[in-house]
Amino acid sequence: MIAGARERLLGALAGLNEVLLPHLRREELEMMPVVGATLTTAEYLAVENEYFVKPKGIVELGAEGPWIVDGATPEDRDVILHVIPAVPRFVLMQTFGRRYRRKAARLWSDGPAAAVRPLKVSPGRDDVASVEPSPLRDGTGRIGSRNLAD
């Protein structure tokens, strides 16, 4: 590794955390309730489809879908996946889901990245989010005891 590169990277990530995590926390805790109180579910889904689904091709959506539900609670995963009709949902999770799990295993199970604990953001005091290590991936497409194929 280039001398000092690790320290520069860690410094850059710390700086990003200082700016990004409070912003995301505020968005989740303050702005999403406003959106929820202002838009109907149908209006929200129409915006989501127009800007986050329609512009993307099947391969891009196939790569994003399994990643989005990776680590979600079973309840959140169910809500997210049941927005998608049954046949595309099956293709997404069975075809692209397998590809995602293989890629995640390659990235996280054997190399140096396997020792890196994913970050879990939890609400902190005031406007600062705290970052805690979350459970290690076990290289099988599982985080904790939940299987992505479920």
GROMACS .gro file of C-alpha atoms in nm:
model
  150
    1MET     CA    1   0.000   0.000   0.000
    2ILE     CA    2   0.124   0.349  -0.078
    3ALA     CA    3   0.268   0.515   0.232
    4GLY     CA    4   0.003   0.721   0.405
    5ALA     CA    5  -0.277   0.615   0.169
    6ARG     CA    6  -0.467   0.429   0.440
    7GLU     CA    7  -0.450   0.727   0.675
    8ARG     CA    8  -0.565   0.966   0.401
    9LEU     CA    9  -0.853   0.735   0.314
   10LEU     CA   10  -0.959   0.703   0.677
   11GLY     CA   11  -0.938   1.080   0.717
   12ALA     CA   12  -1.149   1.134   0.407
   13LEU     CA   13  -1.409   0.883   0.529
   14ALA     CA   14  -1.420   1.049   0.871
   15GLY     CA   15  -1.479   1.385   0.700
   16LEU     CA   16  -1.754   1.233   0.488
   17ASN     CA   17  -1.915   1.084   0.799
   18GLU     CA   18  -1.915   1.425   0.969
   19VAL     CA   19  -2.110   1.580   0.681
   20LEU     CA   20  -2.314   1.296   0.535
   21LEU     CA   21  -2.446   1.107   0.837
   22PRO     CA   22  -2.612   1.407   1.007
   23HIS     CA   23  -2.764   1.502   0.670
   24LEU     CA   24  -2.905   1.152   0.619
   25ARG     CA   25  -3.032   1.139   0.976
   26ARG     CA   26  -3.211   1.471   0.932
   27GLU     CA   27  -3.357   1.352   0.601
   28GLU     CA   28  -3.490   1.033   0.761
   29LEU     CA   29  -3.617   1.185   1.085
   30GLU     CA   30  -3.739   1.528   0.971
   31MET     CA   31  -3.805   1.527   0.597
   32MET     CA   32  -3.957   1.185   0.534
   33PRO     CA   33  -4.241   1.249   0.783
   34VAL     CA   34  -4.320   1.567   0.586
   35VAL     CA   35  -4.320   1.370   0.262
   36GLY     CA   36  -4.537   1.103   0.423
   37ALA     CA   37  -4.787   1.362   0.543
   38THR     CA   38  -4.792   1.547   0.210
   39LEU     CA   39  -4.800   1.278  -0.058
   40THR     CA   40  -5.036   0.987  -0.092
   41THR     CA   41  -4.883   0.644  -0.139
   42ALA     CA   42  -4.987   0.651  -0.505
   43GLU     CA   43  -4.819   0.990  -0.559
   44TYR     CA   44  -4.500   0.872  -0.385
   45LEU     CA   45  -4.488   0.553  -0.593
   46ALA     CA   46  -4.545   0.754  -0.914
   47VAL     CA   47  -4.248   0.981  -0.831
   48GLU     CA   48  -4.035   0.679  -0.740
   49ASN     CA   49  -4.124   0.505  -1.065
   50GLU     CA   50  -4.067   0.816  -1.279
   51TYR     CA   51  -3.725   0.904  -1.139
   52PHE     CA   52  -3.581   0.585  -0.990
   53VAL     CA   53  -3.724   0.300  -1.198
   54LYS     CA   54  -3.818   0.415  -1.551
   55PRO     CA   55  -3.478   0.566  -1.641
   56LYS     CA   56  -3.295   0.241  -1.557
   57GLY     CA   57  -3.252  -0.073  -1.760
   58ILE     CA   58  -3.327  -0.424  -1.637
   59VAL     CA   59  -2.961  -0.500  -1.561
   60GLU     CA   60  -2.922  -0.188  -1.346
   61LEU     CA   61  -3.249  -0.258  -1.163
   62GLY     CA   62  -3.144  -0.621  -1.125
   63ALA     CA   63  -2.819  -0.515  -0.962
   64GLU     CA   64  -2.987  -0.264  -0.731
   65GLY     CA   65  -3.285  -0.470  -0.613
   66PRO     CA   66  -3.104  -0.739  -0.414
   67TRP     CA   67  -2.861  -0.479  -0.279
   68ILE     CA   68  -3.147  -0.261  -0.154
   69VAL     CA   69  -3.307  -0.543   0.045
   70ASP     CA   70  -2.974  -0.681   0.172
   71GLY     CA   71  -2.978  -0.623   0.546
   72ALA     CA   72  -3.339  -0.503   0.559
   73THR     CA   73  -3.564  -0.635   0.831
   74PRO     CA   74  -3.806  -0.904   0.710
   75GLU     CA   75  -4.092  -0.654   0.742
   76ASP     CA   76  -3.913  -0.383   0.540
   77ARG     CA   77  -3.799  -0.640   0.283
   78ASP     CA   78  -4.157  -0.760   0.240
   79VAL     CA   79  -4.287  -0.406   0.188
   80ILE     CA   80  -4.012  -0.323  -0.064
   81LEU     CA   81  -4.046  -0.642  -0.265
   82HIS     CA   82  -4.424  -0.642  -0.279
   83VAL     CA   83  -4.426  -0.310  -0.466
   84ILE     CA   84  -4.293  -0.517  -0.757
   85PRO     CA   85  -4.538  -0.747  -0.941
   86ALA     CA   86  -4.491  -1.121  -0.874
   87VAL     CA   87  -4.321  -1.231  -1.200
   88PRO     CA   88  -4.063  -0.948  -1.217
   89ARG     CA   89  -4.005  -0.990  -0.841
   90PHE     CA   90  -3.931  -1.361  -0.891
   91VAL     CA   91  -3.688  -1.287  -1.177
   92LEU     CA   92  -3.525  -1.009  -0.978
   93MET     CA   93  -3.465  -1.213  -0.666
   94GLN     CA   94  -3.393  -1.551  -0.824
   95THR     CA   95  -3.186  -1.452  -1.126
   96PHE     CA   96  -3.027  -1.125  -1.022
   97GLY     CA   97  -3.035  -1.223  -0.654
   98ARG     CA   98  -2.808  -1.520  -0.722
   99ARG     CA   99  -2.568  -1.297  -0.913
  100TYR     CA  100  -2.569  -1.047  -0.627
  101ARG     CA  101  -2.505  -1.316  -0.363
  102ARG     CA  102  -2.211  -1.458  -0.563
  103LYS     CA  103  -2.062  -1.110  -0.607
  104ALA     CA  104  -2.112  -1.027  -0.238
  105ALA     CA  105  -1.944  -1.353  -0.141
  106ARG     CA  106  -1.647  -1.278  -0.371
  107LEU     CA  107  -1.613  -0.927  -0.233
  108TRP     CA  108  -1.669  -0.998   0.133
  109SER     CA  109  -1.583  -1.360   0.212
  110ASP     CA  110  -1.216  -1.418   0.128
  111GLY     CA  111  -1.011  -1.107   0.069
  112PRO     CA  112  -0.904  -0.825   0.299
  113ALA     CA  113  -1.253  -0.675   0.275
  114ALA     CA  114  -1.387  -0.972   0.475
  115ALA     CA  115  -1.226  -0.824   0.786
  116VAL     CA  116  -1.403  -0.488   0.740
  117ARG     CA  117  -1.717  -0.463   0.948
  118PRO     CA  118  -2.008  -0.290   0.769
  119LEU     CA  119  -2.128   0.029   0.935
  120LYS     CA  120  -2.466   0.058   1.100
  121VAL     CA  121  -2.598   0.407   1.155
  122SER     CA  122  -2.808   0.455   1.464
  123PRO     CA  123  -2.968   0.771   1.594
  124GLY     CA  124  -2.750   0.954   1.840
  125ARG     CA  125  -2.799   1.259   2.054
  126ASP     CA  126  -2.879   1.598   1.906
  127ASP     CA  127  -2.810   1.611   1.529
  128VAL     CA  128  -2.521   1.365   1.521
  129ALA     CA  129  -2.561   1.007   1.412
  130SER     CA  130  -2.337   0.747   1.568
  131VAL     CA  131  -2.172   0.480   1.358
  132GLU     CA  132  -2.144   0.132   1.499
  133PRO     CA  133  -2.002  -0.185   1.348
  134SER     CA  134  -2.274  -0.423   1.239
  135PRO     CA  135  -2.250  -0.802   1.228
  136LEU     CA  136  -1.993  -0.940   0.988
  137ARG     CA  137  -2.109  -1.097   0.668
  138ASP     CA  138  -2.035  -1.465   0.671
  139GLY     CA  139  -1.959  -1.495   0.298
  140THR     CA  140  -2.272  -1.696   0.220
  141GLY     CA  141  -2.499  -1.407   0.135
  142ARG     CA  142  -2.610  -1.389   0.496
  143ILE     CA  143  -2.593  -1.104   0.739
  144GLY     CA  144  -2.652  -1.234   1.085
  145SER     CA  145  -2.900  -1.519   1.052
  146ARG     CA  146  -3.107  -1.390   0.759
  147ASN     CA  147  -3.059  -1.533   0.411
  148LEU     CA  148  -3.096  -1.303   0.111
  149ALA     CA  149  -3.282  -1.574  -0.078
  150ASP     CA  150  -3.564  -1.583   0.180
   0.00000   0.00000   0.00000
